[in-house]
GROMACS .gro file of C-alpha atoms in nm:
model
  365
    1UNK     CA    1   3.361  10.635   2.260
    2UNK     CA    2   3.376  10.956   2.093
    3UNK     CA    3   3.241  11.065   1.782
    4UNK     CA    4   3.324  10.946   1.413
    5UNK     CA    5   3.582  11.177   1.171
    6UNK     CA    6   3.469  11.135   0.762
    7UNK     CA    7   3.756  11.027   0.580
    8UNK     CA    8   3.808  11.092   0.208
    9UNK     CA    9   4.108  10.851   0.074
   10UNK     CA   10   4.293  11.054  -0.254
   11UNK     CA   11   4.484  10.727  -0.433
   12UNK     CA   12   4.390  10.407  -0.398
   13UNK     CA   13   4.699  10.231  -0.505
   14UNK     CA   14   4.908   9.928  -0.301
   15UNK     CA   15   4.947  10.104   0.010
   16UNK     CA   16   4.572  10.209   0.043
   17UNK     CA   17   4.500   9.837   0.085
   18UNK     CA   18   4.690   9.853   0.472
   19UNK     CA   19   4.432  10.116   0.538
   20UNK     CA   20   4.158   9.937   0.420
   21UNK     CA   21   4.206   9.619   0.619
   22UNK     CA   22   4.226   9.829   0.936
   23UNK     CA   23   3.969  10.039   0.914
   24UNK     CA   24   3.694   9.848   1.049
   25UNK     CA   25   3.873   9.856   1.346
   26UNK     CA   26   3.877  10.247   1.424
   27UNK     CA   27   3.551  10.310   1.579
   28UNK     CA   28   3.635  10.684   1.498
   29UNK     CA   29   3.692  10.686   1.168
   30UNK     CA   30   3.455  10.626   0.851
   31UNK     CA   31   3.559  10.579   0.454
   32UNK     CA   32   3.277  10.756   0.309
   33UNK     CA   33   3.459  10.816  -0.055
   34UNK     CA   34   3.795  10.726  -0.273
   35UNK     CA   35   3.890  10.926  -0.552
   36UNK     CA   36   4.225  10.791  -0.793
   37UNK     CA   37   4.363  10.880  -1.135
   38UNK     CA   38   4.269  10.580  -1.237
   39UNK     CA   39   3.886  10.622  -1.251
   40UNK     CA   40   3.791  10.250  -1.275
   41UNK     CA   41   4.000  10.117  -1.008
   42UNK     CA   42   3.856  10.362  -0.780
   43UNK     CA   43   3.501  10.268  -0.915
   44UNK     CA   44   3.634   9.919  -0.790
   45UNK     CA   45   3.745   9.995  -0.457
   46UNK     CA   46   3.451  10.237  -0.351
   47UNK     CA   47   3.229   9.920  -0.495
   48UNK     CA   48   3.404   9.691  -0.278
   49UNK     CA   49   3.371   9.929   0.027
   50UNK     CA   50   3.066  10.056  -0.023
   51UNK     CA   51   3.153  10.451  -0.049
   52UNK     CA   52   3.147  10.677  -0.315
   53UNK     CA   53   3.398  10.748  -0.621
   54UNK     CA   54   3.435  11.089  -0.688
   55UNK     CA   55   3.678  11.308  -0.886
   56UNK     CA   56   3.980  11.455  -0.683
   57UNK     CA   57   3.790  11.789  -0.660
   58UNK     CA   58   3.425  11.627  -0.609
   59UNK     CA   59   3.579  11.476  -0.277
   60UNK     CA   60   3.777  11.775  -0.163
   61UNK     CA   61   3.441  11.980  -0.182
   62UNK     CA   62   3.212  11.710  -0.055
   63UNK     CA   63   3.033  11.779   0.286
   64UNK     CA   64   3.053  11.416   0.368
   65UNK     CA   65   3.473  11.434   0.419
   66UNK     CA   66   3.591  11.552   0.749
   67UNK     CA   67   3.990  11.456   0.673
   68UNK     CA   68   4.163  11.396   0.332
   69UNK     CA   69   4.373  11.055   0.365
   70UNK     CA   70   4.636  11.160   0.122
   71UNK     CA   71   4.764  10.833  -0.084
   72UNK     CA   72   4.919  10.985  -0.396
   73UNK     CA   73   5.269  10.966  -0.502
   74UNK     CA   74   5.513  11.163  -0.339
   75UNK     CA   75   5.546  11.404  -0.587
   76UNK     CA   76   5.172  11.468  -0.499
   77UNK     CA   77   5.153  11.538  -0.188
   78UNK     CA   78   5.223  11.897  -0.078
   79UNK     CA   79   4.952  11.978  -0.359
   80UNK     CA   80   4.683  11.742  -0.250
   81UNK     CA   81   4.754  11.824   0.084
   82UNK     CA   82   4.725  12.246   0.013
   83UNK     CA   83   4.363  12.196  -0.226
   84UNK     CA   84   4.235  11.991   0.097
   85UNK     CA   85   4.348  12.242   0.346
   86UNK     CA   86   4.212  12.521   0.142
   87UNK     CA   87   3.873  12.342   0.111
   88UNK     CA   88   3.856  12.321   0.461
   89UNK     CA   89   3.964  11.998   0.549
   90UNK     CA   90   4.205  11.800   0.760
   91UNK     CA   91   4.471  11.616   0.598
   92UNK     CA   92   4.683  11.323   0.664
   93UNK     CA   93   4.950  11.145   0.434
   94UNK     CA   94   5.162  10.900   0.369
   95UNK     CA   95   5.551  10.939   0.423
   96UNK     CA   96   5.741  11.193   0.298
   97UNK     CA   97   5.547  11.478   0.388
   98UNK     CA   98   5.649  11.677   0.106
   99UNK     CA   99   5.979  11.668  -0.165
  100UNK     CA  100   6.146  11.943   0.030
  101UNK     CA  101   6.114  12.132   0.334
  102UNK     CA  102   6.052  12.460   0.103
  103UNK     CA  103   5.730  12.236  -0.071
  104UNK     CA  104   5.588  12.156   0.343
  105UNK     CA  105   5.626  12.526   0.481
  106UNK     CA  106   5.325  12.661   0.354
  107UNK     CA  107   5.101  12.373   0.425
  108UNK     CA  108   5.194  12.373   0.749
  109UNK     CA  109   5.138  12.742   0.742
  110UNK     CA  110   4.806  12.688   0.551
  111UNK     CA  111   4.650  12.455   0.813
  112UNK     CA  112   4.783  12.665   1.091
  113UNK     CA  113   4.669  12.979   0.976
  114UNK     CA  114   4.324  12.775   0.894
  115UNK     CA  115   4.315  12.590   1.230
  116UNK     CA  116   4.334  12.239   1.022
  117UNK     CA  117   4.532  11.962   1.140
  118UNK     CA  118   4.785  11.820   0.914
  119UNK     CA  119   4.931  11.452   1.000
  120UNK     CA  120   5.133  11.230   0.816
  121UNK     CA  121   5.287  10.882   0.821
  122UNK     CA  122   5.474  10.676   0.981
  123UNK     CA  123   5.239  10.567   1.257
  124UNK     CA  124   5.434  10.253   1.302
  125UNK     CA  125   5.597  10.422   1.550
  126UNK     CA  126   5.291  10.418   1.751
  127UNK     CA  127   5.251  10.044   1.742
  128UNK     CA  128   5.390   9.812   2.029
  129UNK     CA  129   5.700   9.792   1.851
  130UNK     CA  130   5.869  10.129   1.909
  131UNK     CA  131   5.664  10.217   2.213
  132UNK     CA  132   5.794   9.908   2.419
  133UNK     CA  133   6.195  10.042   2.381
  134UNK     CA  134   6.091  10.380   2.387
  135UNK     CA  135   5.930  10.296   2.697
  136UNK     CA  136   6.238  10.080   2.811
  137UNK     CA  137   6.465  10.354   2.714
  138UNK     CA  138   6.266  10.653   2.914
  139UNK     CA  139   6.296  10.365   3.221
  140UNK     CA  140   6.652  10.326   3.216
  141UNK     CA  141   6.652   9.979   3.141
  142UNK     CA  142   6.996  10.014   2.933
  143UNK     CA  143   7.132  10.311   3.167
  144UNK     CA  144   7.205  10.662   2.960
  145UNK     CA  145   7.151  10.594   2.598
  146UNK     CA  146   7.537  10.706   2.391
  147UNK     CA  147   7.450  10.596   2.063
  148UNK     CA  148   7.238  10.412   1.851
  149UNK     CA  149   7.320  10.264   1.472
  150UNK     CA  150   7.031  10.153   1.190
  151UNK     CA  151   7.130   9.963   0.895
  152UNK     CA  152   6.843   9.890   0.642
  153UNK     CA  153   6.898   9.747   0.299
  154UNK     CA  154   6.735   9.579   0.013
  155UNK     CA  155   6.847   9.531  -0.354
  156UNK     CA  156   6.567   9.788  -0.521
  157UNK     CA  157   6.218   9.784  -0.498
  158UNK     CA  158   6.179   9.668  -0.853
  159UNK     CA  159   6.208   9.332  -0.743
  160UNK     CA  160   5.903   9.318  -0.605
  161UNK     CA  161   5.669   9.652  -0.655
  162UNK     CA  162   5.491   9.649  -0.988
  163UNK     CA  163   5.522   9.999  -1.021
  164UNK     CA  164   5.834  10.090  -0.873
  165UNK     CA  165   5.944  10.386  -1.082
  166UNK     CA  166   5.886  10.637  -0.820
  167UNK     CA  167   6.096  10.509  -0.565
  168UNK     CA  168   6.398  10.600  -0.804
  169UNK     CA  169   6.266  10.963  -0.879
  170UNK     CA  170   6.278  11.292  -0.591
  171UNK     CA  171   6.081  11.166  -0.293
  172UNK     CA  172   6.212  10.831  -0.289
  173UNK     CA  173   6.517  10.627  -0.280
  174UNK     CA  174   6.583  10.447   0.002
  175UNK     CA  175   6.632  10.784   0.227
  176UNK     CA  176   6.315  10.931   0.161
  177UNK     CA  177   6.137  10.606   0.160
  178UNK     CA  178   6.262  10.417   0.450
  179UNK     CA  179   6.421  10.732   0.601
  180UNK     CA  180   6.144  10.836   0.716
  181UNK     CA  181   6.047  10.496   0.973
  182UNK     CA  182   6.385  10.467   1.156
  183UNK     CA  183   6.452  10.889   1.149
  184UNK     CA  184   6.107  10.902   1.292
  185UNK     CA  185   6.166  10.650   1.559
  186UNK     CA  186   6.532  10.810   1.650
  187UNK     CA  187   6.339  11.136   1.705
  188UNK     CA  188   6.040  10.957   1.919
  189UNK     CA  189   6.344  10.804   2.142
  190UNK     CA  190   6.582  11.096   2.146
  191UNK     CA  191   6.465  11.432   2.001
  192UNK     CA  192   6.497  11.625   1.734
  193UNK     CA  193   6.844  11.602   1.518
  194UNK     CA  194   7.093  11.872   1.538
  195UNK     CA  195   7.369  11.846   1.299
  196UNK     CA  196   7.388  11.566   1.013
  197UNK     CA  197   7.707  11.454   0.824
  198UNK     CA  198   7.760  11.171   0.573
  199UNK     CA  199   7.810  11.029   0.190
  200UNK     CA  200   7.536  10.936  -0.063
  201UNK     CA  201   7.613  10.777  -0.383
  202UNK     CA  202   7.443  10.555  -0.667
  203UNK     CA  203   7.569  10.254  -0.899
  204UNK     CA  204   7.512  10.236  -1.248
  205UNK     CA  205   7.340   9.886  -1.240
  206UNK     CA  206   7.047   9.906  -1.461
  207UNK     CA  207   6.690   9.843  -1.284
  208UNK     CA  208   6.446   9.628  -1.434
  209UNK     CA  209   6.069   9.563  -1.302
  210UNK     CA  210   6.069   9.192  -1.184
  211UNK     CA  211   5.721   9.171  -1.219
  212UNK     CA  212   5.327   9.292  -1.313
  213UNK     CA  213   5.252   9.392  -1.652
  214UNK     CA  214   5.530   9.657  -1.670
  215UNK     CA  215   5.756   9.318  -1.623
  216UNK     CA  216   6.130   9.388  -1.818
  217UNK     CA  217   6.097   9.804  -1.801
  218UNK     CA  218   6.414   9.966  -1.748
  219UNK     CA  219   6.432  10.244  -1.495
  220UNK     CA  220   6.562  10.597  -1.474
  221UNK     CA  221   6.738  10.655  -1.155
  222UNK     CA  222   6.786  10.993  -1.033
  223UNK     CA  223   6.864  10.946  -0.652
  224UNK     CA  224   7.112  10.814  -0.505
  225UNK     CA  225   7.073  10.475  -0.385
  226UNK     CA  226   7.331  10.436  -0.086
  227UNK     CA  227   7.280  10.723   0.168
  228UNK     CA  228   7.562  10.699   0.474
  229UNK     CA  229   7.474  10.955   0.803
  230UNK     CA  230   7.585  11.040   1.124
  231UNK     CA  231   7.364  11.224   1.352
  232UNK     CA  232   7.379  11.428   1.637
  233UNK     CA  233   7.058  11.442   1.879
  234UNK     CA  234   6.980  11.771   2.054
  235UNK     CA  235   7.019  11.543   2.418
  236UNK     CA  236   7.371  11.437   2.289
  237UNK     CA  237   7.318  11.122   2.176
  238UNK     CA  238   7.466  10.998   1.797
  239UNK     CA  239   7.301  10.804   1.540
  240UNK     CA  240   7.439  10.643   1.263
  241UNK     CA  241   7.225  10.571   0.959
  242UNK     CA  242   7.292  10.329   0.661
  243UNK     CA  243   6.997  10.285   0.387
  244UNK     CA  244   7.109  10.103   0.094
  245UNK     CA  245   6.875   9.975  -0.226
  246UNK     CA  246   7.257   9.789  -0.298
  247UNK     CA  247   7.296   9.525  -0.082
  248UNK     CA  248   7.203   9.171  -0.182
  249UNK     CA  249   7.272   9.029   0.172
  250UNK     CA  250   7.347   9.187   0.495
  251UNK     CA  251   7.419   9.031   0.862
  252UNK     CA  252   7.442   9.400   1.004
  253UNK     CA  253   7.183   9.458   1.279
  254UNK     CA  254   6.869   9.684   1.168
  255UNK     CA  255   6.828   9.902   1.459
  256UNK     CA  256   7.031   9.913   1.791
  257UNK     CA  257   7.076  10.138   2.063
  258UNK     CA  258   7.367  10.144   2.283
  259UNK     CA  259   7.330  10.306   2.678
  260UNK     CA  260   7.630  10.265   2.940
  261UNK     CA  261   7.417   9.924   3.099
  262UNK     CA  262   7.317   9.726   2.779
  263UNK     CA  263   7.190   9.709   2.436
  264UNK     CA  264   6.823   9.772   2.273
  265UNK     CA  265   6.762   9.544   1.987
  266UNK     CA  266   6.522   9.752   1.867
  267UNK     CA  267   6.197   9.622   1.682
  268UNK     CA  268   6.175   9.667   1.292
  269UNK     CA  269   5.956  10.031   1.265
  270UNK     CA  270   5.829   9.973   0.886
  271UNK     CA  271   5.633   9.683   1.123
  272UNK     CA  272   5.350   9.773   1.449
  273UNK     CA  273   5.464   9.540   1.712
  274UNK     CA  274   5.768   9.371   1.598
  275UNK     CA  275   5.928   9.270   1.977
  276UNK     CA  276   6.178   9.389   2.138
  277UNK     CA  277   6.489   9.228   2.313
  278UNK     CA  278   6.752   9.348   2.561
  279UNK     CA  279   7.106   9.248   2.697
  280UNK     CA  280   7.238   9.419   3.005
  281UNK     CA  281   7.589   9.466   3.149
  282UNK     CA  282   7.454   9.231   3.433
  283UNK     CA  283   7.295   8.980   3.163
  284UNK     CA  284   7.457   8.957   2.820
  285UNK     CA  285   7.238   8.708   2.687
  286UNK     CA  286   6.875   8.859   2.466
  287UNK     CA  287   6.617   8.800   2.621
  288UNK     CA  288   6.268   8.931   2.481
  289UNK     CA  289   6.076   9.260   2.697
  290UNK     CA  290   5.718   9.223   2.729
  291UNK     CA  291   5.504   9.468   2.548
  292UNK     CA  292   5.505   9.807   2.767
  293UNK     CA  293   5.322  10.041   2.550
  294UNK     CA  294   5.152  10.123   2.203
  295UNK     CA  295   4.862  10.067   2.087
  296UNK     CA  296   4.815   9.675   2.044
  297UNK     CA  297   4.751   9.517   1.712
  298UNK     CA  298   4.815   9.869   1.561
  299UNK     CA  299   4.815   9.885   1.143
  300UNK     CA  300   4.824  10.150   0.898
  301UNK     CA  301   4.513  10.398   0.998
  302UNK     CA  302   4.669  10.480   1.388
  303UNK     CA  303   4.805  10.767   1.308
  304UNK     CA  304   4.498  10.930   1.139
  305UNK     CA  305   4.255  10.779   1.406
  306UNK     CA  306   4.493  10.946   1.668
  307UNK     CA  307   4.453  11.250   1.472
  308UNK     CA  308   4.125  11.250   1.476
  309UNK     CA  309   4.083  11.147   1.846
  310UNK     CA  310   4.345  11.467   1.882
  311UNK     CA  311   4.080  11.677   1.707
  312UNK     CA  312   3.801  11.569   1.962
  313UNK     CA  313   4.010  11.655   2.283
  314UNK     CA  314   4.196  11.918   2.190
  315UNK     CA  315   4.528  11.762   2.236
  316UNK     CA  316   4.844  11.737   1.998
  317UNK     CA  317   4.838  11.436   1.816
  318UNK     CA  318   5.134  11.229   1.768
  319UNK     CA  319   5.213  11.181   1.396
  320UNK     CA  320   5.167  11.519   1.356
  321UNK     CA  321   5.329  11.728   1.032
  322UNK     CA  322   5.591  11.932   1.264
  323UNK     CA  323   5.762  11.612   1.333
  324UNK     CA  324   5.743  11.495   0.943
  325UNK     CA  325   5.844  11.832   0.881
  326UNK     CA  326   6.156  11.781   1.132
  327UNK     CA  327   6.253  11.413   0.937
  328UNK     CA  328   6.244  11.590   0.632
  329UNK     CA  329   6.454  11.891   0.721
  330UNK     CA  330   6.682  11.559   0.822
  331UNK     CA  331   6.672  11.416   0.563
  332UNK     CA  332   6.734  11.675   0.347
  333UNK     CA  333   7.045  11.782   0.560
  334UNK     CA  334   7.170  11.437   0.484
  335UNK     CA  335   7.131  11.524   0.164
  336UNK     CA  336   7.316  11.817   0.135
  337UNK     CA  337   7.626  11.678   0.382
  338UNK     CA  338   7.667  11.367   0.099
  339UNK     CA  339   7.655  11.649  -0.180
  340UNK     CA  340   7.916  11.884  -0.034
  341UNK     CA  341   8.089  11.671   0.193
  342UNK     CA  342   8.076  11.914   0.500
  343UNK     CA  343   7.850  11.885   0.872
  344UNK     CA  344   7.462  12.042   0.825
  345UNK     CA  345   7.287  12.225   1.100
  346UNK     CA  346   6.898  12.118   1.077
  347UNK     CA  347   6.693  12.441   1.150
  348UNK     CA  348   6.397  12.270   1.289
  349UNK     CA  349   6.302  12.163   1.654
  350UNK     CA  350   5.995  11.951   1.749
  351UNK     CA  351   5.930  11.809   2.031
  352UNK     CA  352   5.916  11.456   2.150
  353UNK     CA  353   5.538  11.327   2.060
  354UNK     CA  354   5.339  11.187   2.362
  355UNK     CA  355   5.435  10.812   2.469
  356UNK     CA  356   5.106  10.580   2.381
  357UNK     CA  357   5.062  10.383   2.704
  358UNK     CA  358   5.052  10.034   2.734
  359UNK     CA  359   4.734   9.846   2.606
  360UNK     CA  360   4.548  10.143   2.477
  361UNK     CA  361   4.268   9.978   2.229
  362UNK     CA  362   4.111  10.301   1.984
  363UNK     CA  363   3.788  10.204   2.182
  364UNK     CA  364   3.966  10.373   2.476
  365UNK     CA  365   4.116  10.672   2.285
   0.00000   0.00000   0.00000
């Protein structure tokens, strides 16, 4: 089965509790500390798990951590990421990689140069989900892919997060926050992005926080909150991306793809194994594909026990930190094209990451 990577998780806010729950079932991964600003509720989780709480710098030195799981805010992350790298450690973190492209360079140089692996999320891609119509996709099963068209929305975060004000600072917004899952996927199916065009604006509806004890706050916005895109894959094929915190209600189809024999309804990639359905020129009525690859009853966790299974054998791992790096450079071309109204050549290449075959278990990895 392998042997067992240390992990040391840096923030232990809502998302850490995905990580949590699947933990117990990565036989090659252990939580052996947590460390968090907020000193008691990481005295709370490390009680509950049975690990130690340590200051950010206690864990980053400790011999006991192999990998720093990197939890923090957004804002966070290229720093967290750099002080683990530097103190020899591994490092994989949540979605965006960093705020810009100019923040990620030298991590990526750091770990290189240090022969450290960086990862980061989404590993949702890795799941059942994504893998089954990336699979049908690399079988034909809709002909030559042309186009495909993603249209997520939600009315703001506030509704729901008790914390939300970082979604409406640099690093989130619905581009860098959701960007990231369907940008990702487009990439996994198609390759890297070549040239980006589109519009990006904001309202001036005021956002409140719905609930938690921060209930009736008013939020600063300073992102825009409707991003627009066209891409333009490096195999020829054109994506159009919509990601909205504006919309109220929606019938527009979350994620398509459109080849010259049928349509992919693709499966939703903030989820693991979401199905998948197809119509064909020869059958125009959905009908559901059986699961063809991913890793089965995937969570949260995947993509760092992948990295860590990576480590073992010497292989590339899949949510690796050049393609984060890649969806960033997107996304920041997006960026840029709604600012100045004009088409943006992304710089970076990456390649394709390795398909997950069908019914791999991390007992097998």
């Amino acid at each position: 089965m392998g042997s067992t990577m240390n992990v040391g998780m840096v923030g232990v806010g809502n998302i850490s509790k995905q990580y949590l729950e699947h933990f117990p079932s990565l036989p090659n991964l252990r939580l052996t500390a947590v460390a968090d600003l907020d000193t008691e509720r990481a005295a709370a989780v490390a009680a509950e798990q049975g690990v130690l709480a340590l200051g950010v710098d206690e864990l980053l030195a400790h011999d006991d951590v192999d990998v720093v799981l990197n939890l923090t805010i957004p804002a966070a992350h290229a720093d967290v990421a750099a002080r683990a790298l530097a103190a020899g450690k591994h490092v994989y973190g949540e979605k965006p990689l960093a705020l810009s492209t100019a923040e990620a360079t030298p991590v990526l140089e750091q770990a290189r140069a240090a022969g450290l692996r960086v990862g980061s999320a989404p590993d949702t891609v890795l799941g059942t989900g994504i893998q089954t119509a990336r699979a049908a996709l690399d079988d034909g099963l809709i002909g030559t892919a042309l186009g495909a068209a993603v249209s997520w929305s939600a009315p703001g975060h506030e509704l729901w997060h008790p914390a939300p004000g970082f979604y409406y600072q640099p690093g989130g917004g619905p581009l860098l926050d959701m960007g990231p899952y369907y940008l990702t996927s487009l990439v996994t199916f198609f390759g890297p992005v070549v040239r980006v065009s589109g519009s990006t604006t904001r309202s001036t509806r005021e956002r409140t926080i719905a609930t938690g004890p921060a209930a009736g706050t008013v939020l600063p916005v300073d992102v825009d909150t409707h991003v627009v895109a066209i891409l333009e894959h490096e195999g020829g094929v054109v994506s159009t991306v919509t990601l909205s915190f504006e919309v109220w209600a929606t019938q527009s189809p979350l994620f398509e793809v459109y080849g010259t024999a049928g349509t992919l309804e693709v499966a939703d990639p903030n989820r693991f194994s979401d199905p998948v359905r197809i119509a064909t020129a020869d059958d125009r009525d959905w009908r559901e594909l059986p699961v063809g690859a991913g890793y089965r009853d995937a969570g949260r966790g995947y993509g760092l026990s992948d990295l860590a299974r990576a480590v073992e054998t010497d292989r590339e791992h899949r949510a690796s930190g050049d393609l984060a790096f890649h969806v960033l450079d997107v996304m920041e071309a997006i960026t840029t094209a709604g600012r100045d109204h004009t088409v943006v050549t992304v710089g970076s290449r990456v390649d394709r990451p390795a398909p997950v075959a069908a019914g791999s278990r991390p007992e097998s990895w």
